[in-house]
């Protein structure tokens, strides 16, 4: 049973960089896309971007200038960095597996529990 | 970006009622649509993929239909454990986008 767990600071100062890691357990990180998705309190879901285990990335254009994703297959982990954060980046951040099948299936089938990140001085 | 518009934003129904949520895409997305359920304080859970395919282990009272720009999600007989917010999500194009959510409550 594949499980995901987000980790990282729960409080980040404005203008600094938010850094989160997602650890994949119960299975291999290889040969999948892995996404980050965030949700401000009481609001909807926003896809931040994804990374393939080769290191190839796709970012949401709305955040692209501030986002960097990386993967460490030896540790079964992938990471998110979001620079120059403001209060608008305060949200629950989820990591998720982006399951893509040849038949056209493409869905976030496994999610981490989420981690709350607050941007405040 | 493809805009996903859900309606209603919230609804209240009785146990056993049939509940229907609609999702409209701003352009043709074929059947490239998923539905998720999110209970309070929890991560979303995939219920339906490819517009109409039930994820393994999901009760058969949940169903989805539609293609192109108009999609429907149905709970055939609402149960107390179905209290949640439901989201549609398109995967025709990047960036992936979600509807704003529909909150389902028990009357």
XYZ file of C-alpha atoms in Angstrom:
228
model
C 0.000 0.000 0.000
C 1.727 3.149 -1.222
C 1.572 6.034 1.242
C 2.724 9.638 0.991
C 3.861 11.890 3.814
C 4.594 15.590 3.549
C 7.162 17.213 5.809
C 8.591 20.671 6.266
C 8.269 23.883 8.273
C 4.774 24.929 9.207
C 5.711 28.604 9.374
C 7.584 30.585 6.753
C 8.381 34.302 6.776
C 7.244 36.556 3.951
C 9.742 36.821 1.074
C 11.439 33.576 2.123
C 11.319 30.164 0.461
C 8.830 27.463 1.378
C 10.401 23.997 1.250
C 8.460 20.745 1.519
C 9.366 17.113 1.000
C 7.091 14.194 0.243
C 8.255 10.722 1.226
C 6.849 7.753 -0.655
C 6.568 4.526 1.339
C 5.230 1.082 0.512
C 6.289 1.278 -3.116
C 8.756 2.728 -5.570
C 8.793 6.342 -6.630
C 10.047 5.330 -10.056
C 8.039 5.570 -13.284
C 5.349 7.875 -11.947
C 4.493 11.546 -12.034
C 4.271 13.211 -8.622
C 2.295 16.381 -8.043
C 1.946 19.142 -5.490
C -1.503 20.605 -4.881
C -2.479 23.279 -2.381
C -5.680 24.430 -0.724
C -6.108 27.709 1.165
C -8.394 27.450 4.155
C -12.012 27.162 3.086
C -11.134 27.321 -0.602
C -10.625 25.009 -3.548
C -7.726 23.008 -4.892
C -4.877 24.478 -6.944
C -2.426 22.289 -8.850
C 1.111 23.613 -8.379
C 2.969 21.269 -10.684
C 4.415 17.810 -11.155
C 7.687 15.994 -11.570
C 8.487 12.707 -13.257
C 11.085 10.432 -11.758
C 13.440 11.363 -14.606
C 13.352 14.922 -13.264
C 11.126 16.321 -15.991
C 8.735 18.956 -14.635
C 5.523 20.789 -15.498
C 4.543 23.834 -13.473
C 1.370 25.873 -13.212
C 2.090 29.075 -15.181
C 0.584 31.101 -12.346
C 3.416 29.956 -10.052
C 6.097 28.934 -12.518
C 8.494 31.793 -11.784
C 8.630 30.826 -8.112
C 8.424 27.013 -8.164
C 11.161 24.417 -8.255
C 10.547 20.698 -7.905
C 13.123 17.967 -7.521
C 13.212 14.221 -6.982
C 15.580 11.933 -5.084
C 14.874 8.381 -6.173
C 17.467 6.948 -3.761
C 15.421 8.296 -0.857
C 11.995 7.765 -2.482
C 11.329 11.472 -2.012
C 10.339 14.461 -4.072
C 10.383 18.096 -3.039
C 8.808 21.488 -3.593
C 10.402 24.894 -3.236
C 8.291 28.031 -3.546
C 10.231 31.268 -3.370
C 9.275 34.814 -2.379
C 6.231 33.683 -0.443
C 3.472 35.999 0.709
C 0.400 35.532 2.868
C -1.431 34.372 -0.261
C 0.695 31.218 -0.203
C -0.728 30.180 3.171
C -2.452 26.862 2.540
C -2.535 23.148 3.149
C -0.033 21.589 0.765
C -0.663 18.087 -0.525
C 1.596 15.768 -2.431
C -0.110 13.255 -4.692
C 0.675 10.499 -7.153
C -0.380 11.355 -10.674
C -1.337 7.975 -12.105
C -1.143 7.959 -15.876
C -2.153 4.880 -17.830
C -1.889 4.128 -21.519
C -5.678 3.952 -21.830
C -5.976 7.652 -21.066
C -6.358 7.531 -17.306
C -4.663 10.434 -15.550
C -5.727 11.011 -11.962
C -4.410 11.850 -8.534
C -4.998 8.431 -7.048
C -2.939 8.609 -3.859
C -2.606 11.681 -1.632
C -0.608 12.612 1.408
C -2.486 13.807 4.474
C -1.460 17.394 3.771
C 0.646 19.850 5.712
C -0.410 23.337 6.756
C 2.015 26.091 5.846
C 1.477 29.581 7.206
C 3.306 32.572 5.813
C 3.707 35.146 8.551
C 6.385 37.229 10.216
C -6.246 27.508 -18.564
C -9.400 25.419 -18.757
C -12.004 26.745 -16.317
C -14.164 24.198 -14.507
C -17.482 25.435 -13.157
C -19.473 23.328 -10.727
C -23.046 23.785 -9.632
C -24.477 24.082 -7.159
C -21.839 25.373 -4.746
C -23.667 23.645 -1.932
C -26.727 21.515 -1.423
C -28.699 19.980 1.385
C -30.504 16.683 0.900
C -32.084 13.938 2.967
C -30.654 10.480 3.520
C -31.732 8.308 0.625
C -32.137 11.208 -1.804
C -30.624 11.250 -5.254
C -27.988 13.994 -5.492
C -26.694 15.449 -8.730
C -23.767 17.816 -9.262
C -22.830 19.303 -12.604
C -19.441 20.381 -13.895
C -18.920 22.454 -17.012
C -15.594 22.889 -18.760
C -14.707 26.090 -20.619
C -13.716 24.021 -23.654
C -14.098 20.478 -24.959
C -12.173 18.074 -22.721
C -13.556 14.832 -24.184
C -13.932 12.471 -21.209
C -10.779 13.674 -19.451
C -12.495 14.379 -16.155
C -12.158 13.047 -12.628
C -14.273 13.439 -9.499
C -12.937 13.612 -5.949
C -14.510 13.536 -2.515
C -13.004 15.569 0.309
C -14.180 15.118 3.869
C -13.411 17.834 6.435
C -9.761 17.865 7.469
C -8.871 15.099 5.026
C -7.151 14.838 1.686
C -9.290 14.433 -1.420
C -10.102 10.904 -2.528
C -10.469 9.813 -6.131
C -13.966 8.477 -6.813
C -14.406 8.527 -10.575
C -11.924 8.764 -13.436
C -12.380 9.183 -17.182
C -15.760 10.811 -16.446
C -17.586 7.577 -15.691
C -15.262 4.899 -14.328
C -15.588 4.021 -10.672
C -12.322 3.779 -8.763
C -11.753 0.413 -7.108
C -13.500 0.129 -3.761
C -15.829 3.085 -4.297
C -19.500 2.279 -3.596
C -21.703 1.821 -6.634
C -24.105 4.561 -5.515
C -21.579 6.997 -6.965
C -21.581 7.510 -10.713
C -20.464 9.951 -13.351
C -21.376 10.747 -16.914
C -20.815 13.233 -19.674
C -18.293 14.231 -22.301
C -17.189 17.332 -24.118
C -17.990 20.257 -21.844
C -20.823 18.992 -19.643
C -20.502 16.407 -16.916
C -22.667 15.040 -14.126
C -21.844 13.373 -10.837
C -24.598 11.472 -9.049
C -25.078 9.872 -5.666
C -28.060 7.565 -6.180
C -28.975 7.292 -2.507
C -27.307 9.773 -0.168
C -25.770 8.260 2.949
C -24.598 10.077 6.106
C -20.991 9.198 5.314
C -21.253 11.025 1.979
C -21.131 14.403 3.711
C -18.201 16.049 1.980
C -17.143 18.491 -0.682
C -16.920 17.113 -4.204
C -14.566 18.400 -6.879
C -14.301 17.809 -10.586
C -10.869 18.036 -12.244
C -9.835 18.088 -15.886
C -6.748 16.465 -17.325
C -7.118 17.406 -20.948
C -4.579 20.207 -20.634
C -1.921 21.562 -18.339
C -2.282 23.129 -15.897
C -4.612 20.643 -14.286
C -7.612 22.550 -12.926
C -10.378 21.805 -10.472
C -13.907 23.000 -10.076
C -14.620 25.200 -7.084
C -16.292 22.356 -5.218
C -19.800 21.386 -4.154
C -20.479 20.975 -0.459
C -23.043 18.266 0.289
C -24.892 18.363 3.598
C -27.643 16.326 5.182
C -30.997 18.026 5.596
